[in-house]
Amino acid sequence: MAVVAIDPLVSIGSPTTPFSQNKQNEPAIAVDANHTNVLVAGANDNIDLEWCNAGNPTTCPFTPGVGTSGVYFSFDGGATWTQPTYTGYTARTCHGPAPCASSTPPTGATGSNAGIGDIGTLPGYVEAGLVSSGDPALAFGPKPGADGTFSWANGSRLYYANLASNFGATRVEGSGGSFKGFFAVVVSRIDGPSSTGLTSAIVANQANWMAPVVASRQSSSTFSDKEQIWADNASSSPFFGNVYVCYAQFRSKGSHQNANSPVPLTALVSRDGGTTWSSNQLVPAGTSPNSNNASGFGISGCTVRTDSQGGAYIFGERFTQGPPLPTQSEHVMFKSTDGGKSWTQAISVQQVVDPCYFIDPVIGRCVEDGIAGARNDLAASPSVDIANGAPTGSGATNEIVDVWADGRPALNAESVRLSYSTDGGQMWSPQAEIQTAGDRGYYAAPALSPDGRDLYVVYNAFTTPFRNDTTSLRSLVGVFKHADINIATGVPGAFSELNRSTPGDPRGSSQNGLTAEFLGDYVYAAATNTYGTAVWNDVSNAADCTAIDTWRSFLRTGGAPVPRPAPQTDCPPTFGNSDIFGISVPDPTNP
């Protein structure tokens, strides 16, 4: 497939103004291995939220009940994209100045009310008593037949995992809530026929989406987070069709930075196409499932893949305590050879350094580009792919590649690193730096072609040094690279840069609370045997706002009081306009 699409806008339905409807981040992408022209992307998408001018014009809240899991489709290998319009709970017509009054039970969304109307996010959530809440994760697998067996001849099934909250205030299952706890992992699904896979007509019809399924098991204090999903998509596998989810299960309001709170990494498995799910806690070596001990503050930032023989792999970052900064962490691997019924204890894979030289005092998070910058807590987490020969498994090398952003060698010289394994994760190559000179790696992701001959890597990077002020220009880029792999040895060759996006100033991005920038936690890539594709966070169309910069500086340095700005009157129209851009290009050495 001779696809050539450089920097297409993936979040195609996003308005350029106002904030925060113009805000998208944390993109993911997946390709249907049996219909390689079909791509789907997801992102945290604020398209349906109220305007800042509704009610208090200096606040830009997440409107209660309004979903934020955007979905976008391409049927030409990524050359063009579409964002369907569905019906659900929305506040996109709440423009102010009156507050955005909620309507419960939901009714029509008009004037300053939130209610049922057009949405650009996942459908079916308000009907299920849920609110889609981002952290998108996507995978294609085979559709199960009437007898429960999986075959590509039955068609393709798209799985979209995301976090979700209860639509109502209650967190008690069966008492007006759909599950216990704060956030759950929820999976949406839609099928395409074997002849074509998903089509524009299929995805345009909201009725073709199955009702979302709560996959995680929740307690009243559970905060599920950072989930990833994968479907065993190689028909050579004895567990072909299994679907795997990994996620961090924060309990008792814990976090991966809190040694006193349990944060088990959890694996979910579905063997019936996502209808029902079983759960396993993954056990760090030498510790109990719920423990954060001196060797690690918990495991998060996971990723999951399968090989052609049915092996399932979950990778995560085991965090350690700081200061001093930056912190030393490690990538660990869990493996299952019985279709997810049991998993090994954690196997250490890589020693990594989080690119965290500064914790912003206002948001309490690691930032890399400067004070009031975008958080980068999970930049060093593993992003992994396996050359599993999908859709058939034929010719699979089963090579595993791990890519991440690393704090080494120093502040303002952060790297993008790669390591690979050709023996199922037992041995790993020495780490290699693969960033272009001058790029400070922020988030990164690899994609291997199914036949193992091509490796693509996408990353976001800052190209300006750490800023101790909010007045100096900052620069963020998205980069897409390719390397051929020696099939005999598994060694990647030299990387060539296939694209470098238009630089943008990340000061033009924002948390909804306005106190700092926001770019999210992920970039993502996918590949076929003929082309590679990727998505990244892009702020080239975002405008910096002097009033916001001044206020953010005041919050950190004090001095004469600075009033909180009102974005729609005190900032340029495109302040906050973060987008999802992408690329699809043929194998440059064998187009």
Coordinates of C-alpha atoms in Angstrom, one line a residue:
M1 CA 0.0 0.0 0.0
A2 CA 1.7 3.2 -1.2
V3 CA 0.3 5.5 1.5
V4 CA 1.9 8.9 1.8
A5 CA 0.3 11.1 4.4
I6 CA 2.5 13.6 6.2
D7 CA 1.1 15.4 9.2
P8 CA -2.6 14.8 8.5
L9 CA -4.9 16.2 11.3
V10 CA -6.3 13.1 13.0
S11 CA -8.6 14.8 15.5
I12 CA -10.5 16.1 12.5
G13 CA -13.6 17.2 14.3
S14 CA -11.8 19.4 16.8
P15 CA -12.5 23.1 16.7
T16 CA -9.5 25.5 16.7
T17 CA -11.3 27.6 19.4
P18 CA -12.3 28.0 22.2
F19 CA -10.4 26.3 25.0
S20 CA -11.1 23.7 26.2
Q21 CA -13.1 22.2 23.3
N22 CA -10.0 22.6 21.2
K23 CA -7.9 20.3 23.5
Q24 CA -6.9 16.8 22.5
N25 CA -4.0 14.7 23.9
E26 CA -2.8 11.1 24.7
P27 CA -3.3 9.6 21.3
A28 CA -3.4 5.9 20.4
I29 CA -3.7 4.2 17.0
A30 CA -4.3 0.6 15.8
V31 CA -4.4 -1.1 12.4
D32 CA -6.6 -4.0 11.4
A33 CA -4.1 -6.8 10.5
N34 CA -6.6 -8.4 8.2
H35 CA -7.6 -5.2 6.4
T36 CA -4.5 -3.0 6.5
N37 CA -6.3 0.0 5.0
V38 CA -8.4 0.3 8.2
L39 CA -7.0 2.4 11.0
V40 CA -8.6 3.7 14.2
A41 CA -7.2 6.4 16.5
G42 CA -8.3 7.6 19.9
A43 CA -7.5 10.5 22.2
N44 CA -8.6 12.5 25.2
D45 CA -10.9 14.9 23.4
N46 CA -12.6 17.9 25.0
I47 CA -14.8 18.6 22.0
D48 CA -18.1 18.1 24.0
L49 CA -17.2 20.2 27.1
E50 CA -18.6 23.6 28.0
W51 CA -16.9 26.8 27.0
C52 CA -14.9 28.6 29.7
N53 CA -17.4 31.5 29.3
A54 CA -20.2 29.4 30.8
G55 CA -20.5 30.5 34.4
N56 CA -17.2 31.7 35.9
P57 CA -15.1 32.7 32.8
T58 CA -11.8 32.1 34.6
T59 CA -12.5 28.4 35.1
C60 CA -12.7 25.7 32.3
P61 CA -14.1 22.7 34.1
F62 CA -14.7 19.1 32.9
T63 CA -18.4 19.3 32.6
P64 CA -19.9 16.5 34.9
G65 CA -21.3 13.7 32.9
V66 CA -19.6 14.6 29.5
G67 CA -17.3 12.0 28.0
T68 CA -13.8 12.7 26.7
S69 CA -12.8 9.5 24.7
G70 CA -12.6 10.7 21.1
V71 CA -12.6 8.2 18.2
Y72 CA -11.3 8.7 14.6
F73 CA -11.3 6.4 11.6
S74 CA -9.3 6.1 8.4
F75 CA -10.2 3.7 5.6
D76 CA -7.3 4.6 3.3
G77 CA -4.3 3.7 5.5
G78 CA -4.1 7.0 7.2
A79 CA -4.3 9.4 4.2
T80 CA -7.5 10.9 5.5
W81 CA -9.5 10.8 8.7
T82 CA -13.0 11.1 9.9
Q83 CA -14.6 11.7 13.3
P84 CA -18.2 10.4 13.5
T85 CA -20.9 12.4 15.2
Y86 CA -22.9 10.4 17.6
T87 CA -25.6 11.2 20.1
G88 CA -24.9 11.3 23.9
Y89 CA -24.5 13.5 26.9
T90 CA -23.0 16.8 25.8
A91 CA -22.3 20.4 26.8
R92 CA -20.8 21.6 23.5
T93 CA -23.7 24.2 23.3
C94 CA -23.0 25.6 26.8
H95 CA -21.3 28.9 25.7
G96 CA -22.3 31.2 28.6
P97 CA -22.5 33.6 30.2
A98 CA -25.0 31.6 32.3
P99 CA -23.6 28.5 34.1
C100 CA -23.8 25.2 32.3
A101 CA -26.8 23.7 34.2
S102 CA -26.9 19.9 34.1
S103 CA -30.1 18.1 33.2
T104 CA -30.8 14.9 35.2
P105 CA -32.3 12.8 33.8
P106 CA -30.7 14.0 30.5
T107 CA -32.8 16.0 28.1
G108 CA -32.1 18.0 25.0
A109 CA -28.9 20.1 25.1
T110 CA -29.8 23.7 24.3
G111 CA -28.8 27.1 25.5
S112 CA -26.8 26.7 28.7
N113 CA -28.0 23.2 29.5
A114 CA -26.0 20.0 29.3
G115 CA -28.0 17.1 28.0
I116 CA -28.5 14.8 25.1
G117 CA -27.1 16.0 21.8
D118 CA -24.2 15.7 19.3
I119 CA -21.0 14.1 20.6
G120 CA -17.6 13.3 19.0
T121 CA -16.7 10.7 21.6
L122 CA -17.6 7.0 22.2
P123 CA -21.3 6.4 22.2
G124 CA -23.5 4.3 24.5
Y125 CA -22.0 5.6 27.8
V126 CA -24.8 7.7 29.3
E127 CA -27.2 4.9 28.4
A128 CA -25.0 2.5 30.5
G129 CA -24.8 5.0 33.4
L130 CA -21.1 5.7 32.5
V131 CA -18.9 8.6 31.5
S132 CA -16.0 7.9 29.1
S133 CA -12.9 9.5 30.7
G134 CA -10.0 9.1 28.3
D135 CA -6.7 7.2 28.4
P136 CA -7.6 5.5 25.1
A137 CA -6.2 2.1 24.1
L138 CA -7.1 0.4 20.9
A139 CA -6.7 -3.1 19.3
F140 CA -8.2 -5.1 16.4
G141 CA -8.8 -8.8 16.7
P142 CA -10.9 -11.5 15.0
K143 CA -14.6 -11.6 15.6
P144 CA -16.0 -14.7 17.4
G145 CA -18.4 -16.8 15.6
A146 CA -21.8 -18.1 16.8
D147 CA -20.0 -21.2 18.2
G148 CA -17.6 -19.0 20.2
T149 CA -14.5 -19.8 18.0
F150 CA -12.4 -17.1 16.5
S151 CA -11.6 -16.7 12.8
W152 CA -10.8 -13.8 10.5
A153 CA -13.5 -15.3 8.3
N154 CA -16.0 -14.1 10.9
G155 CA -14.8 -10.5 10.5
S156 CA -12.8 -8.0 12.5
R157 CA -13.6 -6.6 16.0
L158 CA -12.3 -3.3 17.2
Y159 CA -11.7 -3.0 21.0
Y160 CA -11.5 0.5 22.5
A161 CA -10.5 0.5 26.2
N162 CA -10.7 3.6 28.3
L163 CA -11.3 4.8 31.8
A164 CA -14.8 5.6 32.8
S165 CA -16.6 7.0 35.8
N166 CA -20.2 6.7 37.0
F167 CA -22.6 9.1 35.4
G168 CA -24.2 9.7 38.8
A169 CA -22.5 10.7 42.0
T170 CA -22.8 7.3 43.7
R171 CA -19.9 4.8 43.6
V172 CA -21.9 1.8 44.9
E173 CA -22.7 -0.8 42.3
G174 CA -26.4 -1.5 42.2
S175 CA -27.4 1.8 44.0
G176 CA -27.5 4.1 41.0
G177 CA -23.9 3.4 40.0
S178 CA -22.5 1.1 37.3
F179 CA -19.5 0.0 39.4
K180 CA -17.7 0.6 42.7
G181 CA -14.8 3.0 42.9
F182 CA -13.6 6.2 41.2
F183 CA -12.6 5.0 37.7
A184 CA -13.0 1.6 36.0
V185 CA -11.5 0.1 32.9
V186 CA -14.3 -0.1 30.3
V187 CA -14.2 -1.6 26.8
S188 CA -16.3 -0.6 23.8
R189 CA -16.5 -2.8 20.7
I190 CA -17.6 -2.6 17.0
D191 CA -17.4 -5.3 14.3
G192 CA -16.6 -5.2 10.6
P193 CA -17.3 -8.0 8.0
S194 CA -14.6 -10.3 6.7
S195 CA -14.8 -8.8 3.3
T196 CA -14.0 -5.2 4.2
G197 CA -13.5 -4.8 7.9
L198 CA -14.9 -1.6 9.3
T199 CA -16.3 0.9 6.8
S200 CA -17.4 4.5 7.0
A201 CA -21.1 3.4 6.8
I202 CA -20.6 0.9 9.7
V203 CA -18.9 3.4 12.0
A204 CA -21.4 6.2 11.2
N205 CA -24.3 4.1 12.6
Q206 CA -24.2 4.4 16.4
A207 CA -26.3 1.2 16.7
N208 CA -23.4 -0.9 15.5
W209 CA -21.5 -0.2 18.7
M210 CA -22.1 -2.8 21.4
A211 CA -22.8 -1.6 24.9
P212 CA -19.6 -0.7 26.8
V213 CA -18.5 -3.4 29.3
V214 CA -16.9 -2.7 32.7
A215 CA -13.9 -5.0 32.6
S216 CA -12.1 -4.2 35.8
R217 CA -13.1 -5.5 39.2
Q218 CA -13.6 -2.6 41.6
S219 CA -13.7 -1.8 45.3
S220 CA -15.1 1.5 46.6
S221 CA -11.6 3.0 47.0
T222 CA -10.2 1.8 43.6
F223 CA -8.8 4.2 41.1
S224 CA -8.0 2.3 37.9
D225 CA -5.5 4.0 35.6
K226 CA -3.1 3.7 32.7
E227 CA -4.7 0.8 30.9
Q228 CA -3.6 -0.8 27.6
I229 CA -5.3 -3.4 25.5
W230 CA -4.2 -6.0 22.9
A231 CA -6.0 -8.8 21.0
D232 CA -4.1 -12.0 20.0
N233 CA -4.3 -11.4 16.3
A234 CA -2.1 -14.2 14.8
S235 CA -4.2 -17.2 13.8
S236 CA -1.2 -19.5 14.5
S237 CA -1.6 -18.8 18.2
P238 CA -3.4 -21.5 20.3
F239 CA -5.1 -18.5 22.1
F240 CA -6.0 -16.6 18.9
G241 CA -8.8 -14.1 19.7
N242 CA -7.9 -13.7 23.4
V243 CA -8.0 -10.1 24.5
Y244 CA -5.7 -8.8 27.2
V245 CA -5.8 -5.6 29.3
C246 CA -3.2 -4.4 31.8
Y247 CA -3.7 -1.5 34.1
A248 CA -2.5 0.0 37.4
Q249 CA -5.0 -0.4 40.3
F250 CA -4.5 2.4 42.7
R251 CA -6.1 1.6 46.0
S252 CA -6.9 3.8 49.0
K253 CA -6.3 6.9 46.9
G254 CA -2.7 5.7 46.3
S255 CA -0.3 6.5 43.5
H256 CA 2.9 5.0 42.1
Q257 CA 4.8 7.6 44.1
N258 CA 3.3 6.6 47.5
A259 CA 5.1 3.7 49.1
N260 CA 2.4 3.3 51.7
S261 CA -0.5 2.6 49.3
P262 CA -1.1 -0.7 47.4
V263 CA -0.8 -0.3 43.7
P264 CA -0.9 -3.8 42.1
L265 CA -0.5 -4.1 38.3
T266 CA -3.5 -6.1 37.1
A267 CA -4.1 -8.2 34.0
L268 CA -7.5 -8.8 32.5
V269 CA -8.3 -11.5 30.0
S270 CA -11.4 -12.1 27.8
R271 CA -11.9 -15.3 25.9
D272 CA -15.3 -14.5 24.4
G273 CA -14.7 -11.3 22.5
G274 CA -14.8 -8.9 25.4
T275 CA -18.1 -9.9 26.9
T276 CA -16.7 -11.3 30.1
W277 CA -13.3 -10.7 31.8
S278 CA -11.1 -12.6 34.3
S279 CA -8.6 -10.8 36.5
N280 CA -5.1 -11.6 37.8
Q281 CA -2.9 -9.5 40.0
L282 CA 0.7 -9.5 38.7
V283 CA 3.2 -10.2 41.4
P284 CA 6.6 -8.4 41.6
A285 CA 9.3 -10.9 42.4
G286 CA 9.7 -11.5 46.1
T287 CA 6.7 -9.4 47.2
S288 CA 3.0 -9.8 47.8
P289 CA 0.5 -8.7 45.1
N290 CA -0.5 -5.5 47.0
S291 CA 3.0 -4.5 48.2
N292 CA 5.0 -1.4 47.5
N293 CA 8.3 -2.1 49.3
A294 CA 11.7 -0.5 49.3
S295 CA 12.6 -2.0 45.9
G296 CA 9.8 -0.1 44.2
F297 CA 6.9 2.3 44.6
G298 CA 4.5 0.2 42.5
I299 CA 4.3 -0.6 38.8
S300 CA 2.5 1.5 36.2
G301 CA 2.8 2.6 32.6
C302 CA 2.1 -0.9 31.3
T303 CA 1.9 -2.2 27.7
V304 CA 0.8 -5.7 26.5
R305 CA 1.5 -7.8 23.3
T306 CA 1.4 -11.4 22.1
D307 CA 3.7 -13.4 19.9
S308 CA 2.8 -15.9 17.1
Q309 CA 2.9 -18.9 19.5
G310 CA 0.4 -17.5 22.0
G311 CA 2.8 -16.1 24.5
A312 CA 1.4 -13.0 26.2
Y313 CA 3.7 -10.3 27.6
I314 CA 3.0 -7.4 29.9
F315 CA 5.6 -4.8 30.6
G316 CA 5.6 -2.0 33.2
E317 CA 7.8 0.4 34.9
R318 CA 8.6 -0.3 38.6
F319 CA 9.2 3.1 40.2
T320 CA 11.7 3.9 42.9
Q321 CA 11.9 6.6 45.5
G322 CA 13.3 10.1 45.0
P323 CA 14.8 12.5 45.8
P324 CA 17.5 12.7 44.8
L325 CA 16.3 13.3 41.2
P326 CA 16.3 11.9 38.7
T327 CA 15.0 8.6 40.0
Q328 CA 16.3 5.2 38.9
S329 CA 13.6 2.8 37.8
E330 CA 13.3 -0.4 35.9
H331 CA 11.2 -2.0 33.2
V332 CA 9.8 -5.4 34.2
M333 CA 8.1 -8.1 32.2
F334 CA 5.4 -10.6 33.1
K335 CA 4.8 -13.5 30.7
S336 CA 1.9 -16.0 30.3
T337 CA 2.1 -19.2 28.2
D338 CA -1.4 -20.5 29.0
G339 CA -3.6 -17.7 27.6
G340 CA -3.5 -15.5 30.6
K341 CA -4.5 -18.1 33.3
S342 CA -1.2 -17.6 35.1
W343 CA 1.7 -15.1 34.8
T344 CA 5.4 -15.2 35.8
Q345 CA 6.6 -13.0 38.6
A346 CA 8.3 -9.7 37.5
I347 CA 11.4 -10.2 35.3
S348 CA 13.8 -7.2 35.3
V349 CA 14.3 -6.1 31.7
Q350 CA 15.9 -2.6 31.6
Q351 CA 17.3 -0.2 34.1
V352 CA 16.0 3.3 33.2
V353 CA 16.2 6.8 34.4
D354 CA 13.1 8.9 34.6
P355 CA 13.6 12.3 32.8
C356 CA 12.5 14.0 36.0
Y357 CA 15.0 16.6 37.2
F358 CA 12.4 19.0 38.5
I359 CA 9.0 18.6 40.3
D360 CA 6.8 21.6 39.7
P361 CA 5.7 22.9 43.1
V362 CA 2.2 23.8 42.0
I363 CA 1.1 20.6 40.3
G364 CA 3.5 18.3 42.2
R365 CA 4.5 16.5 39.1
C366 CA 7.7 16.0 37.1
V367 CA 8.1 18.4 34.2
E368 CA 10.7 18.5 31.5
D369 CA 10.3 21.7 29.4
G370 CA 10.3 24.2 32.3
I371 CA 8.3 25.5 35.3
A372 CA 4.6 25.3 34.7
G373 CA 5.4 22.7 32.1
A374 CA 3.7 19.5 30.9
R375 CA 4.0 16.6 33.3
N376 CA 6.2 13.7 32.2
D377 CA 5.7 11.2 35.0
L378 CA 5.5 8.2 32.7
A379 CA 7.9 9.2 30.0
A380 CA 10.3 6.4 30.9
S381 CA 7.6 3.7 30.9
P382 CA 8.0 0.9 28.4
S383 CA 6.4 1.0 25.0
V384 CA 6.7 -2.4 23.3
D385 CA 5.9 -4.2 20.1
I386 CA 6.3 -7.8 18.8
A387 CA 6.8 -9.0 15.2
N388 CA 4.1 -11.7 15.5
G389 CA 3.3 -12.3 11.8
A390 CA -0.3 -11.2 12.1
P391 CA -2.8 -12.0 10.7
T392 CA -1.6 -15.6 10.1
G393 CA 1.5 -15.7 12.2
S394 CA 3.4 -17.0 9.2
G395 CA 7.1 -15.9 9.0
A396 CA 7.0 -14.3 12.4
T397 CA 10.3 -13.5 14.0
N398 CA 8.7 -12.7 17.4
E399 CA 11.4 -10.1 18.0
I400 CA 10.4 -7.8 20.9
V401 CA 11.4 -4.1 20.8
D402 CA 11.2 -1.8 23.9
V403 CA 11.4 2.0 23.4
W404 CA 11.2 4.8 26.0
A405 CA 12.3 8.4 26.9
D406 CA 15.2 8.4 29.3
G407 CA 16.8 11.0 31.6
R408 CA 20.3 10.1 30.6
P409 CA 22.8 11.4 30.0
A410 CA 21.8 14.7 31.7
L411 CA 19.3 17.5 32.0
N412 CA 18.8 19.1 28.6
A413 CA 20.3 16.0 27.0
E414 CA 17.5 13.5 27.6
S415 CA 17.4 10.6 25.2
V416 CA 15.1 8.2 23.4
R417 CA 16.3 4.7 24.0
L418 CA 15.8 1.3 22.4
S419 CA 16.5 -2.3 23.4
Y420 CA 15.4 -5.6 21.7
S421 CA 15.1 -9.3 22.4
T422 CA 15.1 -12.2 20.0
D423 CA 14.5 -15.0 22.5
G424 CA 11.2 -14.2 24.1
G425 CA 12.5 -11.6 26.5
Q426 CA 15.2 -13.7 28.2
M427 CA 18.1 -11.6 26.9
W428 CA 18.1 -8.0 25.8
S429 CA 20.4 -5.9 23.7
P430 CA 22.5 -3.0 25.1
Q431 CA 20.5 0.2 25.1
A432 CA 20.9 2.4 22.1
E433 CA 20.1 6.1 21.8
I434 CA 18.1 6.8 18.7
Q435 CA 17.0 10.4 19.0
T436 CA 18.1 13.1 16.5
A437 CA 20.7 15.4 17.9
G438 CA 19.2 18.2 19.9
D439 CA 15.9 16.3 20.7
R440 CA 15.0 15.9 24.3
G441 CA 12.9 12.8 24.4
Y442 CA 9.4 13.3 26.0
Y443 CA 7.3 10.2 25.0
A444 CA 8.1 7.5 22.5
A445 CA 6.6 4.3 20.9
P446 CA 7.8 1.6 18.5
A447 CA 6.0 -0.4 15.8
L448 CA 7.4 -3.5 14.2
S449 CA 6.1 -4.8 10.8
P450 CA 4.5 -8.2 11.3
D451 CA 7.3 -9.9 9.3
G452 CA 9.9 -8.3 11.5
R453 CA 11.8 -6.5 8.7
D454 CA 10.9 -2.9 9.6
L455 CA 11.0 -0.9 12.8
Y456 CA 9.3 2.5 13.1
V457 CA 9.6 4.8 16.1
V458 CA 7.6 7.9 16.9
Y459 CA 8.4 10.4 19.7
N460 CA 7.6 13.8 21.0
A461 CA 10.6 15.9 22.0
F462 CA 11.4 19.3 23.3
T463 CA 14.1 21.1 21.3
T464 CA 14.6 24.0 23.8
P465 CA 16.3 23.6 27.2
F466 CA 14.6 23.6 30.5
R467 CA 13.1 27.0 31.2
N468 CA 13.2 28.6 34.6
D469 CA 10.7 31.2 33.5
T470 CA 7.4 31.3 31.6
T471 CA 8.4 34.1 29.2
S472 CA 11.0 32.3 27.0
L473 CA 9.9 30.4 23.9
R474 CA 9.6 26.6 24.2
S475 CA 9.5 24.2 21.3
L476 CA 7.8 20.7 20.9
V477 CA 8.1 18.5 17.8
G478 CA 6.8 15.1 16.7
V479 CA 9.4 12.8 15.0
F480 CA 8.9 9.6 13.0
K481 CA 11.9 7.3 12.2
H482 CA 12.5 4.0 10.4
A483 CA 15.2 1.3 10.5
D484 CA 15.5 -1.9 8.6
I485 CA 16.1 -5.0 10.7
N486 CA 18.5 -7.8 9.9
I487 CA 16.2 -10.8 9.9
A488 CA 19.1 -13.2 10.6
T489 CA 20.3 -11.3 13.7
G490 CA 17.4 -9.1 14.7
V491 CA 19.7 -6.1 14.8
P492 CA 18.1 -2.8 13.7
G493 CA 20.1 -0.8 11.2
A494 CA 20.7 2.9 11.1
F495 CA 17.6 5.1 11.7
S496 CA 16.4 7.6 9.1
E497 CA 14.1 10.4 9.9
L498 CA 10.9 10.2 7.8
N499 CA 9.2 13.3 9.3
R500 CA 9.7 16.1 11.7
S501 CA 6.6 18.0 12.5
T502 CA 6.2 21.8 12.5
P503 CA 7.4 23.0 16.0
G504 CA 4.9 24.4 18.4
D505 CA 5.1 26.1 21.7
P506 CA 3.8 23.9 24.5
R507 CA 3.0 27.0 26.6
G508 CA -0.1 27.2 24.4
S509 CA -1.4 23.9 25.9
S510 CA -3.1 23.8 29.2
Q511 CA -4.6 21.8 32.0
N512 CA -8.3 22.5 32.4
G513 CA -7.4 24.2 35.7
L514 CA -5.0 26.5 33.7
T515 CA -2.1 26.2 36.2
A516 CA 0.2 24.3 33.9
E517 CA 0.7 23.0 30.4
F518 CA -0.8 19.6 29.4
L519 CA 0.2 17.2 26.7
G520 CA -0.8 13.8 28.2
D521 CA 1.1 10.6 28.7
Y522 CA 1.4 8.8 25.3
V523 CA 2.3 8.7 21.7
Y524 CA 1.6 5.6 19.5
A525 CA 2.7 3.8 16.4
A526 CA 1.5 0.8 14.3
A527 CA 2.9 -1.0 11.2
T528 CA 2.0 -3.4 8.4
N529 CA 4.4 -5.2 6.1
T530 CA 4.1 -2.3 3.7
Y531 CA 3.8 0.9 5.7
G532 CA 4.2 2.5 9.1
T533 CA 1.9 4.9 10.9
A534 CA 1.9 7.0 14.1
V535 CA 0.2 9.7 16.0
W536 CA 1.6 12.3 18.4
N537 CA 0.6 15.4 20.4
D538 CA 1.0 18.6 18.4
V539 CA 0.8 22.3 19.5
S540 CA 1.8 23.9 16.3
N541 CA -1.7 25.5 16.0
A542 CA -1.8 26.6 19.7
A543 CA -1.2 30.2 20.7
D544 CA 0.8 31.2 23.8
C545 CA -1.1 33.4 26.1
T546 CA 0.9 36.1 27.9
A547 CA -1.8 36.5 30.6
I548 CA -1.6 32.8 31.4
D549 CA 2.2 32.9 31.4
T550 CA 2.2 35.8 33.9
W551 CA -0.3 34.1 36.2
R552 CA 1.5 30.7 36.1
S553 CA 4.7 32.5 37.0
F554 CA 3.1 34.3 39.9
L555 CA 1.8 31.0 41.3
R556 CA 5.3 29.7 41.6
T557 CA 7.4 32.8 42.4
G558 CA 4.9 35.1 44.2
G559 CA 5.2 38.8 44.2
A560 CA 2.5 41.3 43.4
P561 CA -0.9 39.4 43.0
V562 CA -1.9 38.5 39.5
P563 CA -5.6 37.9 38.8
R564 CA -6.6 34.6 37.3
P565 CA -7.1 35.1 33.6
A566 CA -10.3 34.4 31.6
P567 CA -9.0 32.5 28.6
Q568 CA -11.7 33.6 26.1
T569 CA -11.2 37.3 26.8
D570 CA -7.6 37.5 28.0
C571 CA -5.9 35.0 25.5
P572 CA -5.6 34.6 21.7
P573 CA -8.5 32.5 20.3
T574 CA -6.4 29.4 19.7
F575 CA -4.9 29.2 23.2
G576 CA -5.1 25.6 24.3
N577 CA -5.4 24.2 20.8
S578 CA -3.5 21.0 21.2
D579 CA -4.1 18.5 18.3
I580 CA -3.4 15.0 17.3
F581 CA -1.4 14.8 14.1
G582 CA -0.3 11.6 12.3
I583 CA 1.7 10.1 9.5
S584 CA 1.4 7.1 7.2
V585 CA 4.3 6.3 4.9
P586 CA 5.4 3.3 2.9
D587 CA 8.5 1.2 3.9
P588 CA 11.2 3.6 2.6
T589 CA 13.5 0.8 1.6
N590 CA 11.0 -1.5 0.0
P591 CA 8.0 0.7 -1.1

